[in-house]
Amino acid sequence: MAGAGFLALPRAVADTSWLGVAMMILFCGSVAFSATRLGRCRLILEERWPEYKETIRQPYMEIAFRALGLAGRRAALVSVIINLYGSTTVYIILISQMIASMESVLSTCALVLIVGTCLIPLTWLGTPKDFWQASIMAVVSTVVAVVVIIVQVFIEKPSLPDPWYPNPTIGSFSLGFGAILFAFGGSAVFPTVQNDMKDRSQFWKSALVGFAGVVVQIAISLEIINLVSTYVISINPVVQSVEEIFNIPNKFGIKRVLVRSSMVVVQMLICLAVPDFGLILNLIGGSCITMNTFIFPPLMYMKLMDQKDPRWPERTLPLWERVYLIEIICVGVVGGIAATISAFIAILDPDNFGMNCFVNFSGAEE
């Protein structure tokens, strides 16, 4: 879970006030619990259908298929693709903005093109086992960046003005809710990571551990490393799903290069059209991340546990666990709807249409 999500938390807490702190703690525990159940879903599939003991390209969607049928598989596929594709689009914007803040002579819009081009070759790698170093880089850079930021806060505290926190409105609270959801939205990637583990039964341990001036330049640099690493990890399930749809061979070749490069180019165009990462972040957090993190995993786990067959080992779901999973779903549904509506309203605000890079490029030419 060490990724770009924690960058969204300061704004989210400002939008939700002190209740946001309680929400972060609650969501962290709930998503961690939900992630362990998602890991169990994969083990149940291997237990009942031996073909799943091999590496599969779309583990999240296969879990949805066995639990919710073909319609569930299609819904999960669409949700995962939008979730991870949208999230990684946000990463491109964030990397560009951070580089621009480091005394860059280039604008954020120009840097989007450069950053996107540099990221294209990294997407050509196969599965997470081919770039396991990215996970380590993301974790280390995040931890060091957090320490550096905390130290810098204490150093600069005497010279900083007292912060002002406005009372949250329904709209701002909903947007903050979506941003907090975005911060804990890694569940769609978990099955792909578990897919490459030698002992998939140990995934629950990984899930629990995962939730558990010059200085400014250092913090920004570390976070850029974090975002690049997280981008490579998060985009992988999306490109694998698209390649599965178009029957692209599961090996390096010209078709893989063309498909994955084209997907990054489309992301660059989205970044140029909506360069405010907060607008995309809140929309993705309130809609697809809610589905993939708060709704699908508990629902799929309960469905698989309720299925019976004489050939399968007997499994029972304790009442307390079922109640907790239902509560997670309810929180996701209510909060997700409110956050999505608020995000749409913010995106459709006429004041935001003048912020896109195409307008800036046109103005520069004139």
CSV table of C-alpha atoms in Angstrom, one decimal:
chain,number,residue,atom,x,y,z
A,1,MET,CA,0.0,0.0,0.0
A,2,ALA,CA,3.0,2.3,-0.1
A,3,GLY,CA,2.1,4.4,-3.1
A,4,ALA,CA,0.7,7.7,-4.3
A,5,GLY,CA,-2.4,7.4,-2.0
A,6,PHE,CA,-0.9,9.1,1.0
A,7,LEU,CA,-0.4,12.3,-1.1
A,8,ALA,CA,-4.2,12.6,-1.2
A,9,LEU,CA,-4.6,12.4,2.5
A,10,PRO,CA,-3.8,16.0,3.6
A,11,ARG,CA,-6.4,17.6,1.3
A,12,ALA,CA,-8.8,14.8,2.3
A,13,VAL,CA,-8.4,15.5,6.0
A,14,ALA,CA,-8.9,19.2,5.3
A,15,ASP,CA,-12.1,18.5,3.5
A,16,THR,CA,-13.5,16.1,6.2
A,17,SER,CA,-12.1,17.7,9.4
A,18,TRP,CA,-11.4,15.5,12.4
A,19,LEU,CA,-13.9,12.9,11.2
A,20,GLY,CA,-11.5,12.3,8.4
A,21,VAL,CA,-8.9,11.0,10.8
A,22,ALA,CA,-11.3,8.5,12.2
A,23,MET,CA,-12.3,7.5,8.7
A,24,MET,CA,-8.7,6.9,7.7
A,25,ILE,CA,-8.2,4.5,10.7
A,26,LEU,CA,-11.5,2.8,10.0
A,27,PHE,CA,-10.9,2.4,6.2
A,28,CYS,CA,-7.3,1.2,6.8
A,29,GLY,CA,-8.5,-1.6,9.0
A,30,SER,CA,-11.5,-2.5,6.8
A,31,VAL,CA,-9.5,-2.5,3.6
A,32,ALA,CA,-6.8,-4.6,5.2
A,33,PHE,CA,-9.4,-7.1,6.4
A,34,SER,CA,-11.1,-7.1,3.0
A,35,ALA,CA,-7.7,-7.7,1.3
A,36,THR,CA,-7.0,-10.8,3.4
A,37,ARG,CA,-10.4,-12.1,2.3
A,38,LEU,CA,-9.6,-11.4,-1.3
A,39,GLY,CA,-6.4,-13.5,-0.9
A,40,ARG,CA,-8.6,-16.3,0.5
A,41,CYS,CA,-10.8,-16.1,-2.5
A,42,ARG,CA,-7.8,-17.1,-4.7
A,43,LEU,CA,-7.0,-20.0,-2.4
A,44,ILE,CA,-10.7,-21.2,-2.6
A,45,LEU,CA,-10.4,-21.1,-6.4
A,46,GLU,CA,-7.3,-23.3,-6.4
A,47,GLU,CA,-9.0,-25.6,-3.9
A,48,ARG,CA,-12.1,-26.1,-6.1
A,49,TRP,CA,-10.7,-25.7,-9.6
A,50,PRO,CA,-7.2,-27.1,-10.0
A,51,GLU,CA,-6.6,-25.1,-13.2
A,52,TYR,CA,-6.2,-22.0,-11.1
A,53,LYS,CA,-3.0,-23.3,-9.4
A,54,GLU,CA,-1.2,-22.1,-12.5
A,55,THR,CA,-0.4,-18.5,-13.2
A,56,ILE,CA,-3.4,-16.7,-14.7
A,57,ARG,CA,-3.6,-13.4,-16.5
A,58,GLN,CA,-6.7,-11.9,-14.8
A,59,PRO,CA,-6.9,-13.3,-11.3
A,60,TYR,CA,-9.3,-10.6,-10.0
A,61,MET,CA,-11.7,-11.2,-12.9
A,62,GLU,CA,-11.5,-15.0,-12.5
A,63,ILE,CA,-12.5,-14.6,-8.8
A,64,ALA,CA,-15.5,-12.5,-9.9
A,65,PHE,CA,-16.5,-15.0,-12.5
A,66,ARG,CA,-16.6,-18.0,-10.0
A,67,ALA,CA,-18.3,-15.9,-7.4
A,68,LEU,CA,-20.7,-13.7,-9.4
A,69,GLY,CA,-20.9,-15.3,-12.8
A,70,LEU,CA,-20.2,-13.9,-16.2
A,71,ALA,CA,-22.0,-10.5,-15.5
A,72,GLY,CA,-19.9,-10.1,-12.4
A,73,ARG,CA,-16.7,-10.9,-14.3
A,74,ARG,CA,-17.5,-8.2,-16.9
A,75,ALA,CA,-18.4,-5.6,-14.2
A,76,ALA,CA,-15.2,-6.3,-12.4
A,77,LEU,CA,-13.1,-6.1,-15.6
A,78,VAL,CA,-14.6,-2.7,-16.5
A,79,SER,CA,-14.2,-1.4,-12.9
A,80,VAL,CA,-10.6,-2.6,-12.5
A,81,ILE,CA,-9.5,-1.2,-15.9
A,82,ILE,CA,-11.0,2.2,-15.1
A,83,ASN,CA,-9.7,2.1,-11.6
A,84,LEU,CA,-6.1,1.4,-12.4
A,85,TYR,CA,-6.0,3.2,-15.7
A,86,GLY,CA,-7.4,6.3,-14.0
A,87,SER,CA,-5.1,6.0,-11.0
A,88,THR,CA,-2.0,5.7,-13.1
A,89,THR,CA,-3.1,8.7,-15.1
A,90,VAL,CA,-3.1,10.7,-11.9
A,91,TYR,CA,0.5,9.5,-11.3
A,92,ILE,CA,1.7,11.0,-14.6
A,93,ILE,CA,0.1,14.4,-13.5
A,94,LEU,CA,1.7,14.2,-10.1
A,95,ILE,CA,5.2,13.4,-11.4
A,96,SER,CA,5.0,16.2,-13.8
A,97,GLN,CA,3.8,18.7,-11.2
A,98,MET,CA,6.6,17.7,-8.8
A,99,ILE,CA,9.3,18.1,-11.4
A,100,ALA,CA,7.8,21.5,-12.4
A,101,SER,CA,8.0,22.5,-8.7
A,102,MET,CA,11.8,21.8,-8.6
A,103,GLU,CA,12.7,25.0,-10.5
A,104,SER,CA,11.9,23.5,-13.9
A,105,VAL,CA,11.9,25.8,-16.9
A,106,LEU,CA,9.2,23.6,-18.4
A,107,SER,CA,5.5,23.8,-17.7
A,108,THR,CA,3.5,20.9,-16.2
A,109,CYS,CA,1.8,20.5,-19.5
A,110,ALA,CA,5.1,20.1,-21.4
A,111,LEU,CA,6.4,17.8,-18.7
A,112,VAL,CA,3.3,15.5,-19.1
A,113,LEU,CA,4.5,14.7,-22.6
A,114,ILE,CA,8.1,14.0,-21.4
A,115,VAL,CA,7.1,12.0,-18.4
A,116,GLY,CA,4.6,9.9,-20.4
A,117,THR,CA,7.2,9.2,-23.1
A,118,CYS,CA,9.8,8.1,-20.4
A,119,LEU,CA,7.3,5.8,-18.8
A,120,ILE,CA,6.3,3.9,-22.0
A,121,PRO,CA,9.3,1.5,-22.0
A,122,LEU,CA,8.7,0.6,-18.4
A,123,THR,CA,5.2,-0.7,-19.3
A,124,TRP,CA,6.7,-3.3,-21.7
A,125,LEU,CA,7.8,-5.5,-18.7
A,126,GLY,CA,5.7,-8.7,-18.3
A,127,THR,CA,4.3,-9.3,-14.8
A,128,PRO,CA,5.2,-8.0,-11.3
A,129,LYS,CA,7.8,-10.8,-10.9
A,130,ASP,CA,9.7,-9.2,-13.7
A,131,PHE,CA,10.0,-5.9,-11.8
A,132,TRP,CA,9.9,-6.8,-8.1
A,133,GLN,CA,12.4,-4.1,-7.5
A,134,ALA,CA,9.7,-1.5,-8.1
A,135,SER,CA,7.8,-2.6,-5.0
A,136,ILE,CA,10.9,-2.2,-2.8
A,137,MET,CA,11.7,1.2,-4.3
A,138,ALA,CA,8.1,2.4,-3.7
A,139,VAL,CA,8.2,1.3,0.0
A,140,VAL,CA,11.6,2.7,0.8
A,141,SER,CA,11.1,6.0,-1.0
A,142,THR,CA,7.7,6.5,0.7
A,143,VAL,CA,9.1,5.8,4.2
A,144,VAL,CA,12.0,8.1,3.7
A,145,ALA,CA,9.9,10.8,2.2
A,146,VAL,CA,7.5,10.7,5.2
A,147,VAL,CA,10.3,10.9,7.7
A,148,VAL,CA,11.9,13.9,5.8
A,149,ILE,CA,8.5,15.7,5.6
A,150,ILE,CA,7.9,15.2,9.4
A,151,VAL,CA,11.4,16.5,10.2
A,152,GLN,CA,10.9,19.5,7.9
A,153,VAL,CA,7.5,20.3,9.5
A,154,PHE,CA,9.2,20.6,12.9
A,155,ILE,CA,12.0,22.7,11.5
A,156,GLU,CA,9.7,25.2,9.8
A,157,LYS,CA,6.9,25.2,12.4
A,158,PRO,CA,8.0,28.5,14.1
A,159,SER,CA,7.9,30.4,10.8
A,160,LEU,CA,4.7,29.0,9.5
A,161,PRO,CA,1.3,30.8,10.0
A,162,ASP,CA,-1.5,29.1,12.0
A,163,PRO,CA,-3.5,26.9,9.6
A,164,TRP,CA,-7.1,27.6,9.0
A,165,TYR,CA,-9.6,24.7,8.6
A,166,PRO,CA,-13.0,25.6,7.2
A,167,ASN,CA,-16.0,23.7,8.3
A,168,PRO,CA,-16.7,20.9,5.9
A,169,THR,CA,-19.7,21.0,3.6
A,170,ILE,CA,-21.6,18.1,2.2
A,171,GLY,CA,-19.8,18.6,-1.1
A,172,SER,CA,-16.3,18.9,0.4
A,173,PHE,CA,-16.9,16.0,2.8
A,174,SER,CA,-17.9,13.8,-0.1
A,175,LEU,CA,-14.8,14.8,-2.1
A,176,GLY,CA,-12.6,14.1,0.9
A,177,PHE,CA,-14.3,10.7,1.3
A,178,GLY,CA,-13.4,9.9,-2.3
A,179,ALA,CA,-9.8,11.0,-1.8
A,180,ILE,CA,-9.4,8.8,1.3
A,181,LEU,CA,-10.8,5.9,-0.7
A,182,PHE,CA,-8.2,6.6,-3.3
A,183,ALA,CA,-5.5,6.3,-0.7
A,184,PHE,CA,-6.5,2.8,0.2
A,185,GLY,CA,-7.4,1.6,-3.3
A,186,GLY,CA,-4.8,-1.1,-3.9
A,187,SER,CA,-7.1,-4.1,-3.8
A,188,ALA,CA,-7.4,-4.4,-7.6
A,189,VAL,CA,-3.7,-5.0,-7.8
A,190,PHE,CA,-3.5,-7.6,-5.0
A,191,PRO,CA,-4.6,-10.7,-7.0
A,192,THR,CA,-2.0,-9.9,-9.7
A,193,VAL,CA,0.7,-9.7,-7.0
A,194,GLN,CA,-0.5,-12.9,-5.3
A,195,ASN,CA,-0.5,-14.6,-8.7
A,196,ASP,CA,3.3,-14.4,-8.8
A,197,MET,CA,3.9,-15.6,-5.3
A,198,LYS,CA,5.4,-19.1,-4.7
A,199,ASP,CA,3.2,-19.7,-1.7
A,200,ARG,CA,-0.1,-17.8,-2.3
A,201,SER,CA,-1.5,-18.9,1.1
A,202,GLN,CA,0.9,-16.4,2.7
A,203,PHE,CA,-0.6,-13.4,0.9
A,204,TRP,CA,-2.6,-12.3,4.0
A,205,LYS,CA,0.6,-11.5,5.8
A,206,SER,CA,1.7,-9.2,3.0
A,207,ALA,CA,-1.7,-7.5,3.1
A,208,LEU,CA,-1.5,-6.8,6.8
A,209,VAL,CA,2.1,-5.5,6.7
A,210,GLY,CA,1.2,-3.3,3.7
A,211,PHE,CA,-1.4,-1.4,5.8
A,212,ALA,CA,0.4,-1.3,8.8
A,213,GLY,CA,14.4,23.5,1.1
A,214,VAL,CA,17.1,21.0,0.3
A,215,VAL,CA,15.0,18.8,2.5
A,216,VAL,CA,11.9,19.6,0.4
A,217,GLN,CA,13.8,18.7,-2.8
A,218,ILE,CA,14.8,15.4,-1.3
A,219,ALA,CA,11.2,14.7,-0.3
A,220,ILE,CA,9.9,15.5,-3.8
A,221,SER,CA,12.6,13.4,-5.4
A,222,LEU,CA,11.8,10.5,-3.3
A,223,GLU,CA,8.1,10.8,-4.0
A,224,ILE,CA,8.8,10.9,-7.8
A,225,ILE,CA,10.7,7.6,-7.4
A,226,ASN,CA,7.7,6.3,-5.5
A,227,LEU,CA,5.2,7.4,-8.1
A,228,VAL,CA,7.2,5.9,-11.0
A,229,SER,CA,7.5,2.6,-9.1
A,230,THR,CA,3.8,2.6,-8.2
A,231,TYR,CA,2.9,3.4,-11.8
A,232,VAL,CA,4.7,0.4,-13.2
A,233,ILE,CA,3.0,-1.9,-10.7
A,234,SER,CA,-0.5,-0.5,-11.0
A,235,ILE,CA,-0.6,-0.3,-14.8
A,236,ASN,CA,0.4,-3.9,-15.2
A,237,PRO,CA,-3.0,-5.6,-14.4
A,238,VAL,CA,-4.7,-3.1,-16.9
A,239,VAL,CA,-2.4,-3.9,-19.8
A,240,GLN,CA,-2.6,-7.6,-19.1
A,241,SER,CA,-6.4,-7.4,-19.2
A,242,VAL,CA,-6.4,-5.5,-22.5
A,243,GLU,CA,-3.9,-7.9,-24.0
A,244,GLU,CA,-6.2,-10.8,-23.0
A,245,ILE,CA,-9.1,-9.2,-24.8
A,246,PHE,CA,-7.1,-8.7,-28.0
A,247,ASN,CA,-5.4,-12.1,-27.7
A,248,ILE,CA,-1.9,-10.6,-27.5
A,249,PRO,CA,0.7,-13.3,-26.8
A,250,ASN,CA,1.9,-13.4,-23.2
A,251,LYS,CA,5.5,-12.6,-24.2
A,252,PHE,CA,7.5,-9.6,-25.3
A,253,GLY,CA,6.9,-8.7,-28.9
A,254,ILE,CA,5.8,-5.9,-31.3
A,255,LYS,CA,2.1,-6.3,-30.4
A,256,ARG,CA,2.8,-5.9,-26.7
A,257,VAL,CA,4.9,-2.8,-27.4
A,258,LEU,CA,2.2,-1.2,-29.6
A,259,VAL,CA,-0.7,-1.9,-27.3
A,260,ARG,CA,1.0,-0.8,-24.1
A,261,SER,CA,2.6,2.3,-25.7
A,262,SER,CA,-0.8,3.3,-27.1
A,263,MET,CA,-2.4,3.1,-23.7
A,264,VAL,CA,0.2,5.4,-22.2
A,265,VAL,CA,-0.3,7.9,-25.1
A,266,VAL,CA,-4.1,8.0,-24.3
A,267,GLN,CA,-3.2,8.6,-20.7
A,268,MET,CA,-1.1,11.6,-21.7
A,269,LEU,CA,-4.0,13.0,-23.7
A,270,ILE,CA,-6.2,12.7,-20.6
A,271,CYS,CA,-3.6,14.4,-18.5
A,272,LEU,CA,-3.5,17.3,-21.0
A,273,ALA,CA,-7.3,17.6,-20.9
A,274,VAL,CA,-7.6,17.5,-17.1
A,275,PRO,CA,-4.3,18.5,-15.6
A,276,ASP,CA,-5.8,18.9,-12.1
A,277,PHE,CA,-5.1,15.5,-10.5
A,278,GLY,CA,-7.6,16.2,-7.7
A,279,LEU,CA,-10.5,16.1,-10.1
A,280,ILE,CA,-9.6,12.7,-11.5
A,281,LEU,CA,-8.5,11.4,-8.1
A,282,ASN,CA,-11.9,12.1,-6.5
A,283,LEU,CA,-13.9,10.6,-9.3
A,284,ILE,CA,-11.8,7.4,-9.4
A,285,GLY,CA,-11.8,7.1,-5.7
A,286,GLY,CA,-15.5,7.6,-5.3
A,287,SER,CA,-16.5,5.2,-8.1
A,288,CYS,CA,-14.3,2.4,-9.3
A,289,ILE,CA,-11.9,2.2,-6.3
A,290,THR,CA,-15.0,1.9,-4.0
A,291,MET,CA,-16.2,-1.0,-6.2
A,292,ASN,CA,-12.9,-2.8,-6.3
A,293,THR,CA,-12.0,-2.3,-2.6
A,294,PHE,CA,-15.1,-2.0,-0.6
A,295,ILE,CA,-17.8,-3.9,-2.6
A,296,PHE,CA,-16.4,-6.6,-4.8
A,297,PRO,CA,-14.0,-8.3,-2.4
A,298,PRO,CA,-16.4,-8.8,0.5
A,299,LEU,CA,-19.2,-9.8,-1.9
A,300,MET,CA,-17.1,-12.3,-3.8
A,301,TYR,CA,-15.8,-13.8,-0.6
A,302,MET,CA,-19.3,-14.3,0.9
A,303,LYS,CA,-20.6,-15.8,-2.4
A,304,LEU,CA,-17.7,-18.3,-2.6
A,305,MET,CA,-18.1,-19.2,1.0
A,306,ASP,CA,-21.8,-19.8,0.6
A,307,GLN,CA,-21.3,-22.1,-2.4
A,308,LYS,CA,-21.6,-25.8,-1.6
A,309,ASP,CA,-20.6,-28.9,-3.5
A,310,PRO,CA,-20.0,-32.5,-2.1
A,311,ARG,CA,-16.6,-32.5,-3.9
A,312,TRP,CA,-15.4,-29.4,-2.1
A,313,PRO,CA,-14.0,-29.0,1.5
A,314,GLU,CA,-16.6,-27.7,3.9
A,315,ARG,CA,-16.3,-24.0,4.6
A,316,THR,CA,-18.4,-21.9,7.0
A,317,LEU,CA,-18.5,-18.1,7.4
A,318,PRO,CA,-18.8,-16.9,11.1
A,319,LEU,CA,-21.7,-14.5,11.7
A,320,TRP,CA,-19.4,-11.7,13.0
A,321,GLU,CA,-17.4,-11.8,9.8
A,322,ARG,CA,-20.4,-11.7,7.6
A,323,VAL,CA,-21.8,-8.7,9.5
A,324,TYR,CA,-18.5,-6.9,9.2
A,325,LEU,CA,-18.2,-7.6,5.5
A,326,ILE,CA,-21.8,-6.3,4.9
A,327,GLU,CA,-20.9,-3.1,6.9
A,328,ILE,CA,-17.9,-2.6,4.6
A,329,ILE,CA,-20.1,-2.9,1.6
A,330,CYS,CA,-22.7,-0.5,3.0
A,331,VAL,CA,-20.0,2.1,3.7
A,332,GLY,CA,-18.6,1.7,0.2
A,333,VAL,CA,-22.0,2.1,-1.4
A,334,VAL,CA,-23.2,5.1,0.5
A,335,GLY,CA,-19.9,6.9,0.5
A,336,GLY,CA,-19.1,6.0,-3.1
A,337,ILE,CA,-22.3,7.4,-4.5
A,338,ALA,CA,-21.9,10.7,-2.6
A,339,ALA,CA,-18.2,11.0,-3.6
A,340,THR,CA,-18.9,10.2,-7.3
A,341,ILE,CA,-21.7,12.8,-7.6
A,342,SER,CA,-19.6,15.5,-5.9
A,343,ALA,CA,-16.6,14.6,-8.2
A,344,PHE,CA,-18.8,14.9,-11.3
A,345,ILE,CA,-20.2,18.2,-10.2
A,346,ALA,CA,-16.6,19.5,-9.7
A,347,ILE,CA,-15.4,18.3,-13.1
A,348,LEU,CA,-18.4,19.8,-14.9
A,349,ASP,CA,-17.8,23.2,-13.2
A,350,PRO,CA,-17.3,25.7,-16.0
A,351,ASP,CA,-14.3,27.3,-14.1
A,352,ASN,CA,-12.4,24.1,-14.6
A,353,PHE,CA,-12.7,23.9,-18.4
A,354,GLY,CA,-10.1,26.7,-18.9
A,355,MET,CA,-7.5,24.8,-17.0
A,356,ASN,CA,-6.7,22.2,-19.6
A,357,CYS,CA,-3.3,22.1,-21.4
A,358,PHE,CA,-4.8,22.4,-24.9
A,359,VAL,CA,-6.0,25.9,-24.0
A,360,ASN,CA,-2.6,26.7,-22.7
A,361,PHE,CA,-0.8,25.4,-25.8
A,362,SER,CA,-3.2,27.4,-28.0
A,363,GLY,CA,-2.6,30.6,-26.0
A,364,ALA,CA,1.2,30.1,-26.3
A,365,GLU,CA,1.0,29.7,-30.1
A,366,GLU,CA,-1.0,33.0,-30.3
